[in-house]
Amino acid sequence: MNQNRVHSHEVTKAAHESLIERGVSIEDIADIVFEMQSPYNGKLKMDECIDSVEKVLLKREMQHAILVAVELDRLAEQKKLTEPLQSIVESDEGLFGVDETIALGASLGYGSIAVTTFGHLDKNKIGIIQKLDTKRGGGVHTFLDDMVAAIAANASSRLAHKLRDIEENLPENERRIIEDE
């Protein structure tokens, strides 16, 4: 057993704190989820969107991706990356796709709805994603804007599948099993 292993609670806390420190709240992400899913579910409530975001943020792979993304953005702000990577990340170079690749990888576990929603959000920069993508204020969010898109895309996909389960009258105990996957 590895004695240097970080407890899951610490990773969860660090991922949440990283988002908050960078100016991203659960509600900011839930607003995007609501915008993505409300056309398909007229009874959708914001609480359901918040819950879905929170569930997505419990996934270890998502937490790891958030921590890497935020750390790379921080290092770029501190000018601690080597050139030419420093300039590429700091300017969010248009042909640099590693930020999208990490976020897209984090979306793959939630199926094709998450992947296509991620592409839509990456292209259209909705909500907090737009704010993060703008180069005003001196902060570097090259990776974070894409991670927020991935979180929102995953939470949207999760809700879409949950809605189908409800429409098909799956018993609640079966829905909980599926939701926790």
XYZ file of C-alpha atoms in Angstrom:
181
model
C 0.000 0.000 0.000
C 1.355 3.394 -1.003
C 1.801 5.605 2.075
C 1.919 8.743 -0.091
C -1.580 8.226 -1.436
C -3.824 11.278 -1.145
C -7.208 10.588 0.417
C -10.198 11.053 -1.879
C -11.725 13.673 0.428
C -8.600 15.819 0.065
C -8.726 15.576 -3.728
C -12.434 16.448 -3.782
C -11.853 19.436 -1.500
C -8.862 20.639 -3.540
C -10.804 20.439 -6.818
C -13.734 22.409 -5.359
C -11.428 25.003 -3.817
C -9.534 25.370 -7.099
C -12.725 26.267 -8.915
C -13.822 28.744 -6.236
C -10.380 30.374 -6.067
C -10.499 30.867 -9.833
C -13.924 32.529 -9.632
C -16.108 29.599 -10.702
C -19.045 28.537 -8.540
C -21.207 25.441 -8.770
C -24.093 27.783 -9.591
C -22.159 29.314 -12.509
C -21.773 25.868 -14.025
C -25.363 24.915 -13.178
C -26.581 27.996 -15.082
C -24.943 26.584 -18.212
C -26.441 23.156 -17.565
C -29.869 24.731 -17.205
C -29.454 26.584 -20.494
C -28.384 23.385 -22.242
C -31.118 21.133 -20.850
C -34.177 23.336 -20.298
C -35.225 23.194 -23.984
C -35.616 19.420 -23.546
C -37.171 19.503 -20.091
C -39.660 22.274 -19.398
C -39.919 21.218 -15.754
C -36.186 21.353 -15.083
C -35.262 23.081 -11.840
C -31.988 24.772 -10.988
C -31.575 22.471 -7.976
C -31.421 19.502 -10.349
C -28.680 21.212 -12.345
C -26.704 21.999 -9.204
C -27.065 18.402 -8.029
C -25.865 17.101 -11.385
C -22.802 19.369 -11.334
C -22.004 18.254 -7.797
C -22.285 14.591 -8.807
C -19.958 15.133 -11.774
C -17.460 16.822 -9.466
C -17.346 13.677 -7.323
C -15.709 11.749 -10.158
C -12.012 11.282 -9.475
C -11.065 11.659 -13.143
C -12.829 15.003 -13.259
C -11.135 16.158 -10.077
C -7.721 15.213 -11.425
C -8.356 17.030 -14.695
C -9.479 20.156 -12.805
C -6.370 20.129 -10.638
C -4.069 19.767 -13.658
C -5.911 22.468 -15.607
C -5.872 24.993 -12.789
C -2.243 24.296 -11.957
C -1.145 24.853 -15.552
C -3.054 28.132 -15.677
C -1.491 29.234 -12.364
C 2.003 28.348 -13.555
C 1.421 30.371 -16.714
C 0.272 33.358 -14.629
C 3.460 33.076 -12.569
C 5.507 32.760 -15.782
C 6.896 29.441 -14.583
C 6.446 27.496 -17.809
C 9.348 27.240 -20.203
C 9.219 28.838 -23.626
C 7.593 28.448 -26.021
C 4.929 26.781 -23.842
C 4.717 29.856 -21.586
C 3.749 32.127 -24.482
C 1.411 29.565 -26.015
C -0.559 28.977 -22.805
C -0.485 32.601 -21.672
C -1.914 33.818 -24.981
C -4.290 30.847 -25.367
C -2.848 30.253 -28.831
C -5.597 29.298 -31.266
C -3.812 26.231 -32.619
C -2.957 24.909 -29.134
C -5.433 22.120 -28.513
C -4.063 20.442 -25.407
C -6.513 22.355 -23.212
C -9.444 21.017 -25.225
C -7.903 17.547 -25.348
C -7.756 17.277 -21.552
C -11.318 18.579 -21.194
C -12.637 16.366 -23.979
C -10.999 13.371 -22.320
C -12.825 14.280 -19.126
C -16.091 14.286 -21.108
C -15.726 10.865 -22.664
C -17.103 9.015 -19.632
C -20.496 10.658 -20.049
C -21.170 9.587 -23.627
C -21.875 11.265 -26.929
C -24.222 13.871 -25.451
C -21.383 15.144 -23.251
C -18.927 15.148 -26.145
C -21.178 17.082 -28.507
C -22.271 19.463 -25.742
C -18.620 20.088 -24.892
C -17.955 20.996 -28.536
C -20.917 23.372 -28.538
C -19.794 25.051 -25.308
C -16.190 25.292 -26.480
C -17.309 27.017 -29.658
C -20.033 29.278 -28.237
C -18.536 30.198 -24.830
C -21.737 30.348 -22.791
C -21.980 31.898 -19.319
C -18.924 31.774 -17.083
C -16.994 30.120 -19.929
C -17.169 33.427 -21.854
C -15.911 35.341 -18.843
C -12.989 32.940 -18.383
C -12.151 32.969 -22.086
C -11.766 36.738 -22.292
C -8.207 37.909 -21.796
C -9.161 40.812 -19.481
C -7.947 41.073 -15.903
C -4.557 39.458 -16.264
C -5.612 35.945 -15.316
C -4.797 32.929 -17.453
C -7.703 30.532 -17.915
C -6.526 28.656 -20.994
C -7.311 25.299 -19.412
C -10.033 26.271 -16.951
C -12.568 27.546 -19.488
C -12.455 24.164 -21.217
C -12.718 22.268 -17.924
C -15.802 24.260 -16.976
C -17.274 23.371 -20.383
C -16.508 19.697 -19.713
C -18.128 19.787 -16.267
C -21.244 21.471 -17.678
C -21.367 19.071 -20.620
C -21.103 16.056 -18.319
C -23.771 17.373 -15.966
C -26.023 18.064 -18.969
C -25.549 14.552 -20.308
C -26.229 13.098 -16.895
C -29.522 15.019 -16.713
C -30.536 13.966 -20.221
C -30.077 10.307 -19.321
C -31.880 10.791 -16.012
C -34.848 12.364 -17.825
C -35.080 9.359 -20.157
C -35.038 7.004 -17.174
C -37.889 8.962 -15.590
C -39.841 8.987 -18.872
C -39.434 5.206 -19.073
C -40.769 4.871 -15.529
C -37.677 3.121 -14.232
C -38.155 2.368 -10.560
C -36.396 4.877 -8.316
C -33.964 2.280 -6.949
C -32.774 1.513 -10.510
C -32.465 5.232 -11.313
C -30.223 5.754 -8.281
C -27.914 2.959 -9.397
C -27.605 4.486 -12.869
C -27.170 8.032 -11.518
C -24.319 6.943 -9.272
C -22.359 5.271 -12.073
